[in-house]
Amino acid sequence: SMSLCEHALSLFRGAVGTVRPAPMLKRAVKLQGDKCPQLLVKGWAFPVKRDLYLVGFGKAVLGMAAAAEEILGDHLVRGIISVPLGIQESLQRAGMQEMLLKPHSKIQVFEGAKNNLPDPEALKGAVAIQELAEGLTADDLLLVLISGGGSALLPAPIPPILLEEKEKLTKTLASQGAAIQELNIVRKTLSLLKGGGLARLAYPAQVVSLILSDVIGDPLDIIASGPTAASSHSVQDCLQILTKYNLLHNLPKSVETVLSGSPSKPAAPEDYAHVCNVVIGSNTLALDEAKRQAEGLGYATLVLSTAICGEVGHVATLYCQLIRLVCLGFAGLGEGPLGDEARGNLLQLAAELEIPGLNLAEFLRALRGLGLERPICILAGGETTVQLQGTGTGGRNQELALRVGLGLHRAQATEGSGPPGRCEIVFLSGGTDGQDGPTEAAGAFCSPELVDEALQEGLDVEAFLSNNDSYTFFSQFQGGHHLLVTGLTGTNVMDIQAILIRA
């Protein structure tokens, strides 16, 4: 029989596989008919009256564009995409030919945004995309590919603002402690293409956007700063933020000019009647696939949330309490005082973490209803944060896995021989883009036994954690085979966690 570790790995790979660019596009998009061709997108039909164009920006867009060009064939007249610096070479080196454009592609590639910051190279790509959009007619169809990281790859300040001026203002705001949401509102207000700008420039052409979401809740106006979605913010919001951080009176002349000349109310919904935005890949879709596979392997499976966020230590505590509750259930103690205590702890932790849309009481009822005949799998996704204290190497997923392993080890130590009828437990956490921090691992999987063995070998797990050095721990221990190494995946829908428990 396969081990729990092998099952966890296979669920993670299945989840990522389903949001890889090629399978994702092929599920969502078809081109049919030769005489009067139609582009079919998730059940909507768009007639290709004259010319079909493509633009795209984001970390996963190269693979999306390669798949799109294959689907569109000769109907595609021309395309322009803006992708991260060095990505073509990285994919070439990794042998991922299917993510690269063919030699005689009609799609022009701009690489830019070094270190995920807007730069002159990204600006060139944005200007080319802007010019293509401005030249479209009512009979044209513009297909837009969007993924996370698209914001830095599409910088086009409204003239006369210069890129440096906009960057400097953003940096000043950040140094004053402005939240990312506030930074994005200011960026969007001063941008030609963000906040629905690209869609407005492409009018009257039909615009169809295919979106790969790397943001909790898949908000269209936030992913890559929403170039084809109506912005929910106005110039007033931008002015309020600049006032809040005392920046209103020493703005560059160009920024003053643009702000005073901008319309004060946001665009009306009818300004976007020519646009169709479709999320074709997300954390939710990835977890749905993992759930399908887990049930196929015989697990009773529940999805906790696709919006897990918060500090990694608190999230680890939440997972440890959840695992404890399941183990108590398997031991027939789920309804006693210990079970009640675990449930109380969970409800309090969930309230502190404020995970959007999580109804934990409902989840716990569903958990009670699973019965004890089958092993249990709990899936979750989102993006945690790490408060860096040390100088070690690792990432949020490896750190989360190690913290859960240590928490379970401690719980077993304090409960004497551990929960009665010891459960077998594996916890996995991984980034769907195949990268976790500055390491070649996507994440790691861990069990209480792993921590037991490490302590027996004299490794101080807590010292590794307080130095944020989870990668060194996993790579030193047992030949690194608890590291989750997938290589670049060419996609990104945040992180995935899987808890597998059998009695």
Short mmCIF file of C-alpha atoms in Angstrom, two decimals:
data_model
loop_
_atom_site.label_atom_id
_atom_site.label_comp_id
_atom_site.label_asym_id
_atom_site.label_seq_id
_atom_site.Cartn_x
_atom_site.Cartn_y
_atom_site.Cartn_z
CA SER A 1 0.00 0.00 0.00
CA MET A 2 1.18 3.54 -0.67
CA SER A 3 2.39 5.50 2.33
CA LEU A 4 0.57 8.62 3.50
CA CYS A 5 3.56 10.64 2.25
CA GLU A 6 3.17 9.21 -1.26
CA HIS A 7 -0.56 9.96 -1.17
CA ALA A 8 0.08 13.55 -0.03
CA LEU A 9 2.62 14.05 -2.84
CA SER A 10 0.28 12.64 -5.43
CA LEU A 11 -2.58 14.92 -4.27
CA PHE A 12 -0.32 17.98 -4.47
CA ARG A 13 0.90 17.08 -7.95
CA GLY A 14 -2.66 16.43 -9.13
CA ALA A 15 -3.84 19.79 -7.78
CA VAL A 16 -0.98 21.66 -9.49
CA GLY A 17 -1.42 19.66 -12.70
CA THR A 18 -4.98 20.84 -13.07
CA VAL A 19 -3.97 24.53 -13.02
CA ARG A 20 -0.96 24.18 -15.31
CA PRO A 21 -1.38 26.56 -18.26
CA ALA A 22 -1.97 24.04 -21.07
CA PRO A 23 -4.61 21.78 -19.45
CA MET A 24 -6.27 24.82 -17.92
CA LEU A 25 -6.61 26.68 -21.24
CA LYS A 26 -7.68 23.58 -23.14
CA ARG A 27 -10.49 23.02 -20.63
CA ALA A 28 -11.67 26.62 -20.84
CA VAL A 29 -11.20 27.63 -24.48
CA LYS A 30 -12.18 26.13 -27.83
CA LEU A 31 -12.30 27.55 -31.34
CA GLN A 32 -15.00 26.10 -33.53
CA GLY A 33 -16.34 26.51 -37.07
CA ASP A 34 -14.34 27.53 -40.12
CA LYS A 35 -16.78 29.69 -42.15
CA CYS A 36 -17.81 31.93 -39.25
CA PRO A 37 -15.51 30.84 -36.42
CA GLN A 38 -16.47 31.28 -32.78
CA LEU A 39 -14.32 31.42 -29.70
CA LEU A 40 -15.98 29.38 -26.95
CA VAL A 41 -14.95 30.30 -23.41
CA LYS A 42 -16.53 28.31 -20.57
CA GLY A 43 -19.87 28.18 -22.39
CA TRP A 44 -19.89 31.75 -23.79
CA ALA A 45 -19.56 32.14 -27.56
CA PHE A 46 -17.74 35.09 -29.19
CA PRO A 47 -17.89 35.40 -32.98
CA VAL A 48 -14.49 36.04 -34.59
CA LYS A 49 -15.76 38.64 -37.09
CA ARG A 50 -12.41 39.89 -38.31
CA ASP A 51 -9.09 39.63 -36.50
CA LEU A 52 -8.14 37.88 -33.30
CA TYR A 53 -5.39 39.48 -31.18
CA LEU A 54 -3.76 38.37 -27.93
CA VAL A 55 -2.01 40.23 -25.13
CA GLY A 56 -0.87 38.97 -21.74
CA PHE A 57 1.17 39.78 -18.65
CA GLY A 58 2.14 37.81 -15.56
CA LYS A 59 4.39 35.08 -14.23
CA ALA A 60 2.42 32.19 -15.77
CA VAL A 61 1.52 33.90 -19.05
CA LEU A 62 4.25 32.41 -21.25
CA GLY A 63 2.82 28.90 -20.86
CA MET A 64 -0.73 30.25 -21.21
CA ALA A 65 0.22 32.02 -24.47
CA ALA A 66 1.89 28.89 -25.89
CA ALA A 67 -1.29 26.88 -25.21
CA ALA A 68 -3.55 29.67 -26.54
CA GLU A 69 -1.59 29.94 -29.80
CA GLU A 70 -2.01 26.20 -30.32
CA ILE A 71 -5.79 26.49 -29.80
CA LEU A 72 -6.25 29.63 -31.95
CA GLY A 73 -4.05 28.48 -34.86
CA ASP A 74 -4.14 30.71 -37.96
CA HIS A 75 -6.96 32.86 -36.57
CA LEU A 76 -4.44 34.64 -34.34
CA VAL A 77 -3.14 37.69 -36.19
CA ARG A 78 -0.69 39.01 -33.62
CA GLY A 79 0.13 38.87 -29.92
CA ILE A 80 2.27 40.66 -27.33
CA ILE A 81 3.08 39.37 -23.86
CA SER A 82 5.07 40.80 -20.95
CA VAL A 83 6.72 38.14 -18.75
CA PRO A 84 9.38 38.03 -15.99
CA LEU A 85 13.01 38.55 -16.88
CA GLY A 86 14.84 35.31 -17.68
CA ILE A 87 11.75 33.07 -17.71
CA GLN A 88 12.28 31.74 -21.25
CA GLU A 89 15.80 30.67 -20.37
CA SER A 90 14.69 29.09 -17.07
CA LEU A 91 11.97 27.04 -18.79
CA GLN A 92 14.38 26.06 -21.58
CA ARG A 93 16.91 24.87 -18.98
CA ALA A 94 14.20 22.97 -17.09
CA GLY A 95 13.29 21.19 -20.34
CA MET A 96 9.74 22.59 -20.29
CA GLN A 97 9.39 23.03 -24.05
CA GLU A 98 5.58 22.95 -23.86
CA MET A 99 5.64 26.28 -21.96
CA LEU A 100 7.65 28.02 -24.70
CA LEU A 101 6.40 29.61 -27.91
CA LYS A 102 7.13 27.87 -31.21
CA PRO A 103 9.96 29.28 -33.39
CA HIS A 104 7.63 31.09 -35.85
CA SER A 105 5.17 32.32 -33.24
CA LYS A 106 3.02 35.37 -33.97
CA ILE A 107 3.43 36.41 -30.35
CA GLN A 108 6.12 38.91 -29.42
CA VAL A 109 7.67 38.47 -25.95
CA PHE A 110 8.90 41.30 -23.71
CA GLU A 111 10.83 40.25 -20.59
CA GLY A 112 11.10 42.70 -17.71
CA ALA A 113 10.25 43.56 -14.09
CA LYS A 114 13.51 42.35 -12.59
CA ASN A 115 12.96 41.36 -8.91
CA ASN A 116 9.23 41.86 -9.54
CA LEU A 117 9.63 45.65 -9.79
CA PRO A 118 8.43 47.76 -12.73
CA ASP A 119 11.39 48.79 -14.91
CA PRO A 120 12.07 50.34 -18.37
CA GLU A 121 11.92 46.86 -19.98
CA ALA A 122 8.44 46.19 -18.55
CA LEU A 123 7.42 49.70 -19.66
CA LYS A 124 8.37 48.84 -23.28
CA GLY A 125 6.10 45.80 -23.13
CA ALA A 126 3.27 47.84 -21.61
CA VAL A 127 3.57 50.53 -24.30
CA ALA A 128 3.47 47.89 -27.07
CA ILE A 129 0.33 46.35 -25.49
CA GLN A 130 -1.23 49.81 -25.18
CA GLU A 131 -0.59 50.60 -28.86
CA LEU A 132 -2.05 47.28 -29.99
CA ALA A 133 -5.20 47.86 -27.88
CA GLU A 134 -5.68 51.43 -29.17
CA GLY A 135 -5.66 50.27 -32.78
CA LEU A 136 -8.55 47.78 -32.49
CA THR A 137 -11.95 48.11 -34.21
CA ALA A 138 -15.45 46.93 -33.36
CA ASP A 139 -14.94 43.77 -35.45
CA ASP A 140 -11.78 42.69 -33.62
CA LEU A 141 -11.52 40.30 -30.69
CA LEU A 142 -8.83 40.80 -28.04
CA LEU A 143 -7.94 37.81 -25.87
CA VAL A 144 -6.17 38.91 -22.67
CA LEU A 145 -4.16 36.46 -20.55
CA ILE A 146 -3.62 37.54 -16.93
CA SER A 147 -1.77 35.91 -14.02
CA GLY A 148 -0.19 37.01 -10.75
CA GLY A 149 2.83 39.29 -11.06
CA GLY A 150 1.07 41.04 -13.92
CA SER A 151 1.04 44.35 -12.09
CA ALA A 152 4.81 44.94 -12.21
CA LEU A 153 4.88 43.75 -15.83
CA LEU A 154 2.36 46.34 -17.04
CA PRO A 155 3.61 49.73 -15.83
CA ALA A 156 2.25 52.62 -17.91
CA PRO A 157 1.88 55.84 -15.93
CA ILE A 158 -0.57 58.39 -17.36
CA PRO A 159 1.50 61.05 -19.18
CA PRO A 160 3.18 63.31 -18.20
CA ILE A 161 4.02 61.13 -15.15
CA LEU A 162 7.35 59.31 -15.53
CA LEU A 163 7.89 55.75 -14.34
CA GLU A 164 10.54 56.96 -11.84
CA GLU A 165 8.13 59.51 -10.36
CA LYS A 166 5.40 56.93 -9.88
CA GLU A 167 7.91 54.46 -8.37
CA LYS A 168 9.30 57.05 -6.00
CA LEU A 169 5.81 57.98 -4.79
CA THR A 170 4.94 54.29 -4.23
CA LYS A 171 8.19 53.73 -2.29
CA THR A 172 7.56 56.82 -0.13
CA LEU A 173 4.04 55.56 0.67
CA ALA A 174 5.39 52.10 1.53
CA SER A 175 8.04 53.58 3.82
CA GLN A 176 5.29 55.53 5.63
CA GLY A 177 3.55 52.22 6.36
CA ALA A 178 0.82 52.26 3.69
CA ALA A 179 -0.93 48.89 3.27
CA ILE A 180 -0.62 46.98 -0.02
CA GLN A 181 -4.31 47.77 -0.77
CA GLU A 182 -3.56 51.50 -0.42
CA LEU A 183 -0.46 51.27 -2.62
CA ASN A 184 -2.51 49.50 -5.30
CA ILE A 185 -5.24 52.19 -5.27
CA VAL A 186 -2.63 54.93 -5.82
CA ARG A 187 -0.82 52.89 -8.51
CA LYS A 188 -4.09 52.20 -10.34
CA THR A 189 -5.21 55.83 -10.26
CA LEU A 190 -1.96 56.97 -11.90
CA SER A 191 -1.91 54.12 -14.42
CA LEU A 192 -3.09 54.05 -18.02
CA LEU A 193 -3.75 50.30 -18.18
CA LYS A 194 -4.60 49.17 -14.64
CA GLY A 195 -8.00 49.55 -13.00
CA GLY A 196 -9.84 48.76 -16.23
CA GLY A 197 -7.65 51.02 -18.41
CA LEU A 198 -6.67 48.31 -20.90
CA ALA A 199 -10.33 47.38 -21.49
CA ARG A 200 -11.27 51.04 -22.04
CA LEU A 201 -8.44 51.52 -24.56
CA ALA A 202 -9.48 48.39 -26.49
CA TYR A 203 -13.08 49.65 -26.91
CA PRO A 204 -15.00 49.03 -29.21
CA ALA A 205 -13.33 45.62 -29.72
CA GLN A 206 -14.71 42.61 -27.82
CA VAL A 207 -12.35 41.87 -24.90
CA VAL A 208 -12.17 38.39 -23.35
CA SER A 209 -9.86 37.97 -20.34
CA LEU A 210 -8.67 34.58 -19.10
CA ILE A 211 -7.42 34.93 -15.54
CA LEU A 212 -5.23 32.72 -13.35
CA SER A 213 -5.82 33.93 -9.79
CA ASP A 214 -3.11 34.13 -7.13
CA VAL A 215 -5.21 36.26 -4.76
CA ILE A 216 -7.48 35.06 -1.94
CA GLY A 217 -11.12 35.22 -3.08
CA ASP A 218 -10.20 35.82 -6.77
CA PRO A 219 -11.16 39.56 -6.83
CA LEU A 220 -11.00 40.62 -10.51
CA ASP A 221 -10.03 44.22 -9.77
CA ILE A 222 -7.07 43.14 -7.59
CA ILE A 223 -5.41 40.36 -9.66
CA ALA A 224 -2.60 42.11 -11.60
CA SER A 225 -4.38 45.38 -10.61
CA GLY A 226 -7.42 44.58 -12.78
CA PRO A 227 -6.54 45.93 -16.27
CA THR A 228 -9.83 44.62 -17.69
CA ALA A 229 -12.05 44.98 -14.61
CA ALA A 230 -13.95 48.06 -13.50
CA SER A 231 -12.05 49.65 -10.63
CA SER A 232 -13.98 49.93 -7.39
CA HIS A 233 -11.97 53.05 -6.48
CA SER A 234 -12.05 56.69 -7.55
CA VAL A 235 -9.61 59.58 -7.60
CA GLN A 236 -11.15 60.64 -4.25
CA ASP A 237 -9.83 57.41 -2.67
CA CYS A 238 -6.36 58.14 -4.02
CA LEU A 239 -6.41 61.71 -2.69
CA GLN A 240 -7.57 60.46 0.72
CA ILE A 241 -4.61 58.08 0.94
CA LEU A 242 -2.11 60.78 -0.08
CA THR A 243 -3.64 63.09 2.55
CA LYS A 244 -3.48 60.37 5.22
CA TYR A 245 0.30 60.01 4.73
CA ASN A 246 0.89 63.80 4.41
CA LEU A 247 2.03 63.55 0.81
CA LEU A 248 -0.57 65.74 -0.85
CA HIS A 249 1.51 68.91 -0.74
CA ASN A 250 4.84 67.72 -2.10
CA LEU A 251 3.72 65.71 -5.12
CA PRO A 252 5.59 65.88 -8.43
CA LYS A 253 3.98 68.45 -10.79
CA SER A 254 3.04 65.66 -13.23
CA VAL A 255 1.10 63.73 -10.57
CA GLU A 256 -0.79 66.91 -9.57
CA THR A 257 -1.69 67.50 -13.22
CA VAL A 258 -3.06 63.99 -13.67
CA LEU A 259 -5.02 63.97 -10.40
CA SER A 260 -6.63 67.34 -11.04
CA GLY A 261 -7.62 66.31 -14.57
CA SER A 262 -9.03 62.87 -13.69
CA PRO A 263 -12.79 62.24 -13.65
CA SER A 264 -13.89 62.19 -10.02
CA LYS A 265 -16.27 59.24 -10.24
CA PRO A 266 -15.34 55.67 -11.20
CA ALA A 267 -16.31 54.35 -14.65
CA ALA A 268 -19.88 53.10 -15.03
CA PRO A 269 -20.63 49.38 -15.55
CA GLU A 270 -21.88 50.09 -19.09
CA ASP A 271 -18.33 51.21 -19.97
CA TYR A 272 -17.42 47.51 -19.64
CA ALA A 273 -20.25 45.94 -21.68
CA HIS A 274 -17.64 44.83 -24.27
CA VAL A 275 -15.61 42.90 -21.68
CA CYS A 276 -15.91 39.34 -20.39
CA ASN A 277 -13.61 38.32 -17.49
CA VAL A 278 -13.27 34.59 -16.76
CA VAL A 279 -11.24 33.04 -13.92
CA ILE A 280 -9.94 29.82 -15.50
CA GLY A 281 -7.58 28.77 -12.71
CA SER A 282 -7.61 29.33 -8.95
CA ASN A 283 -6.80 27.74 -5.61
CA THR A 284 -10.41 26.52 -5.44
CA LEU A 285 -10.09 24.63 -8.75
CA ALA A 286 -6.80 23.07 -7.64
CA LEU A 287 -8.30 21.91 -4.31
CA ASP A 288 -11.39 20.51 -6.09
CA GLU A 289 -9.06 18.26 -8.11
CA ALA A 290 -7.08 17.22 -4.99
CA LYS A 291 -10.39 16.34 -3.26
CA ARG A 292 -11.51 14.24 -6.24
CA GLN A 293 -8.21 12.33 -6.16
CA ALA A 294 -8.24 11.89 -2.36
CA GLU A 295 -11.73 10.39 -2.50
CA GLY A 296 -10.48 8.08 -5.25
CA LEU A 297 -7.74 6.92 -2.87
CA GLY A 298 -10.39 6.08 -0.24
CA TYR A 299 -10.19 9.15 2.01
CA ALA A 300 -13.20 10.89 3.53
CA THR A 301 -12.27 14.39 2.37
CA LEU A 302 -13.16 17.95 3.42
CA VAL A 303 -11.90 21.32 2.21
CA LEU A 304 -11.31 23.63 5.20
CA SER A 305 -10.75 26.91 3.29
CA THR A 306 -9.11 28.38 0.18
CA ALA A 307 -8.36 31.60 2.08
CA ILE A 308 -5.94 30.49 4.82
CA CYS A 309 -3.87 33.51 5.81
CA GLY A 310 -2.07 34.83 8.86
CA GLU A 311 1.20 34.29 10.67
CA VAL A 312 2.63 30.81 10.10
CA GLY A 313 2.93 30.02 13.84
CA HIS A 314 -0.78 30.69 14.46
CA VAL A 315 -1.83 28.73 11.37
CA ALA A 316 0.33 25.78 12.53
CA THR A 317 -1.43 25.82 15.92
CA LEU A 318 -4.81 25.74 14.17
CA TYR A 319 -3.77 22.70 12.12
CA CYS A 320 -2.35 20.91 15.19
CA GLN A 321 -5.63 21.35 17.11
CA LEU A 322 -7.60 20.13 14.09
CA ILE A 323 -5.42 17.02 13.80
CA ARG A 324 -5.76 16.39 17.54
CA LEU A 325 -9.54 16.56 17.23
CA VAL A 326 -9.57 14.01 14.38
CA CYS A 327 -7.28 11.65 16.35
CA LEU A 328 -9.52 11.95 19.43
CA GLY A 329 -12.45 11.08 17.17
CA PHE A 330 -10.67 7.96 15.90
CA ALA A 331 -9.97 6.98 19.54
CA GLY A 332 -13.67 7.41 20.41
CA LEU A 333 -12.94 10.45 22.61
CA GLY A 334 -14.20 13.13 20.19
CA GLU A 335 -17.37 13.78 22.16
CA GLY A 336 -15.76 13.92 25.63
CA PRO A 337 -14.12 16.80 27.50
CA LEU A 338 -10.91 16.51 25.41
CA GLY A 339 -12.88 16.87 22.18
CA ASP A 340 -14.80 19.85 23.56
CA GLU A 341 -11.53 21.50 24.60
CA ALA A 342 -10.03 21.00 21.12
CA ARG A 343 -13.16 22.42 19.48
CA GLY A 344 -13.11 25.45 21.81
CA ASN A 345 -9.43 26.09 21.01
CA LEU A 346 -10.16 25.84 17.29
CA LEU A 347 -13.03 28.31 17.38
CA GLN A 348 -10.90 30.80 19.31
CA LEU A 349 -7.92 30.41 16.94
CA ALA A 350 -10.12 30.83 13.88
CA ALA A 351 -11.62 34.01 15.36
CA GLU A 352 -8.10 35.41 15.95
CA LEU A 353 -6.89 34.52 12.44
CA GLU A 354 -9.94 36.11 10.76
CA ILE A 355 -9.79 33.80 7.73
CA PRO A 356 -12.20 35.27 5.13
CA GLY A 357 -15.34 33.20 4.61
CA LEU A 358 -14.38 30.41 7.02
CA ASN A 359 -17.37 28.98 8.89
CA LEU A 360 -15.50 26.72 11.31
CA ALA A 361 -18.57 25.61 13.27
CA GLU A 362 -20.07 24.28 10.03
CA PHE A 363 -16.77 22.59 9.10
CA LEU A 364 -16.63 20.86 12.51
CA ARG A 365 -20.18 19.58 12.03
CA ALA A 366 -19.17 18.12 8.66
CA LEU A 367 -16.11 16.57 10.29
CA ARG A 368 -18.30 14.88 12.92
CA GLY A 369 -20.42 13.46 10.12
CA LEU A 370 -17.52 11.73 8.33
CA GLY A 371 -17.64 8.58 10.45
CA LEU A 372 -14.58 6.55 11.42
CA GLU A 373 -14.50 3.83 8.76
CA ARG A 374 -12.14 5.61 6.36
CA PRO A 375 -8.91 7.56 6.71
CA ILE A 376 -9.48 11.34 6.68
CA CYS A 377 -8.03 13.99 4.38
CA ILE A 378 -8.40 17.72 5.10
CA LEU A 379 -7.36 20.15 2.34
CA ALA A 380 -6.78 23.91 2.50
CA GLY A 381 -5.16 26.69 0.51
CA GLY A 382 -4.18 30.35 0.72
CA GLU A 383 -1.02 32.16 1.70
CA THR A 384 0.54 32.47 5.15
CA THR A 385 3.12 35.02 6.26
CA VAL A 386 6.40 34.57 8.15
CA GLN A 387 7.86 37.12 10.55
CA LEU A 388 11.56 36.82 9.78
CA GLN A 389 13.74 36.73 12.88
CA GLY A 390 16.66 34.59 11.82
CA THR A 391 19.14 34.39 8.96
CA GLY A 392 18.36 30.82 7.87
CA THR A 393 17.01 29.49 4.59
CA GLY A 394 13.48 28.30 4.02
CA GLY A 395 10.06 29.48 2.99
CA ARG A 396 6.61 29.81 4.49
CA ASN A 397 5.56 26.29 3.44
CA GLN A 398 8.62 24.47 4.83
CA GLU A 399 8.35 26.46 8.04
CA LEU A 400 4.63 25.67 8.36
CA ALA A 401 5.26 21.93 7.85
CA LEU A 402 8.04 21.87 10.45
CA ARG A 403 5.97 23.86 12.95
CA VAL A 404 3.04 21.46 12.57
CA GLY A 405 5.38 18.47 13.03
CA LEU A 406 6.87 20.00 16.19
CA GLY A 407 3.43 20.95 17.55
CA LEU A 408 2.17 17.39 17.10
CA HIS A 409 5.31 15.96 18.71
CA ARG A 410 4.79 18.23 21.74
CA ALA A 411 1.11 17.36 22.04
CA GLN A 412 1.96 13.64 22.04
CA ALA A 413 4.69 14.18 24.63
CA THR A 414 2.36 16.05 27.02
CA GLU A 415 -0.44 13.51 26.62
CA GLY A 416 1.80 10.70 27.89
CA SER A 417 1.88 8.11 25.15
CA GLY A 418 0.03 10.52 22.89
CA PRO A 419 -3.63 10.31 21.98
CA PRO A 420 -4.91 6.76 22.64
CA GLY A 421 -4.81 4.52 19.56
CA ARG A 422 -1.96 6.50 17.97
CA CYS A 423 -2.92 7.88 14.56
CA GLU A 424 -0.69 7.96 11.54
CA ILE A 425 -0.41 11.62 10.44
CA VAL A 426 1.20 13.41 7.52
CA PHE A 427 1.03 17.17 6.92
CA LEU A 428 2.09 18.71 3.61
CA SER A 429 2.37 22.36 2.58
CA GLY A 430 3.58 23.54 -0.83
CA GLY A 431 3.62 26.54 -3.17
CA THR A 432 1.89 25.77 -6.47
CA ASP A 433 4.52 27.76 -8.41
CA GLY A 434 7.13 25.18 -7.33
CA GLN A 435 9.08 27.71 -5.28
CA ASP A 436 9.13 28.33 -1.53
CA GLY A 437 11.32 31.19 -0.40
CA PRO A 438 14.79 31.30 -1.95
CA THR A 439 15.04 27.48 -2.19
CA GLU A 440 14.54 24.92 -4.94
CA ALA A 441 11.83 23.23 -2.86
CA ALA A 442 8.11 23.99 -3.25
CA GLY A 443 7.50 23.08 0.41
CA ALA A 444 7.77 20.03 2.65
CA PHE A 445 5.82 17.30 4.38
CA CYS A 446 6.25 16.36 7.99
CA SER A 447 5.01 13.97 10.66
CA PRO A 448 5.40 13.83 14.46
CA GLU A 449 7.71 10.79 13.99
CA LEU A 450 10.05 12.85 11.84
CA VAL A 451 10.49 15.33 14.71
CA ASP A 452 10.91 12.45 17.23
CA GLU A 453 13.75 11.02 15.14
CA ALA A 454 15.39 14.40 14.65
CA LEU A 455 15.39 15.02 18.41
CA GLN A 456 16.85 11.55 19.03
CA GLU A 457 19.66 12.43 16.62
CA GLY A 458 20.34 15.56 18.66
CA LEU A 459 18.90 18.08 16.19
CA ASP A 460 17.32 21.08 17.91
CA VAL A 461 14.15 21.66 15.89
CA GLU A 462 13.23 24.81 17.81
CA ALA A 463 16.62 26.35 17.07
CA PHE A 464 16.08 25.74 13.33
CA LEU A 465 12.66 27.38 13.55
CA SER A 466 13.77 30.42 15.51
CA ASN A 467 16.47 30.97 12.85
CA ASN A 468 13.87 30.56 10.03
CA ASP A 469 16.07 27.70 8.82
CA SER A 470 13.50 25.03 7.93
CA TYR A 471 15.17 24.26 4.57
CA THR A 472 18.48 23.39 6.23
CA PHE A 473 16.63 21.12 8.68
CA PHE A 474 14.76 19.22 5.95
CA SER A 475 17.75 18.97 3.63
CA GLN A 476 20.07 17.66 6.40
CA PHE A 477 17.60 15.16 7.70
CA GLN A 478 16.93 11.80 6.02
CA GLY A 479 18.62 12.90 2.81
CA GLY A 480 16.11 15.69 2.24
CA HIS A 481 13.37 13.34 1.11
CA HIS A 482 10.74 15.22 3.11
CA LEU A 483 11.29 18.26 0.91
CA LEU A 484 8.67 18.74 -1.77
CA VAL A 485 10.65 19.38 -4.97
CA THR A 486 8.62 19.86 -8.16
CA GLY A 487 10.74 22.27 -10.18
CA LEU A 488 9.15 25.34 -11.80
CA THR A 489 5.50 24.59 -12.54
CA GLY A 490 4.73 27.57 -14.78
CA THR A 491 1.57 28.32 -12.78
CA ASN A 492 0.64 29.93 -9.46
CA VAL A 493 -2.55 29.71 -7.40
CA MET A 494 -0.94 30.35 -3.97
CA ASP A 495 -0.25 27.46 -1.55
CA ILE A 496 -1.88 24.11 -0.83
CA GLN A 497 -1.98 22.19 2.46
CA ALA A 498 -3.03 18.57 2.94
CA ILE A 499 -3.57 16.72 6.23
CA LEU A 500 -3.80 12.93 5.93
CA ILE A 501 -4.77 10.87 8.98
CA ARG A 502 -5.43 7.19 9.38
CA ALA A 503 -6.23 5.29 12.56
#
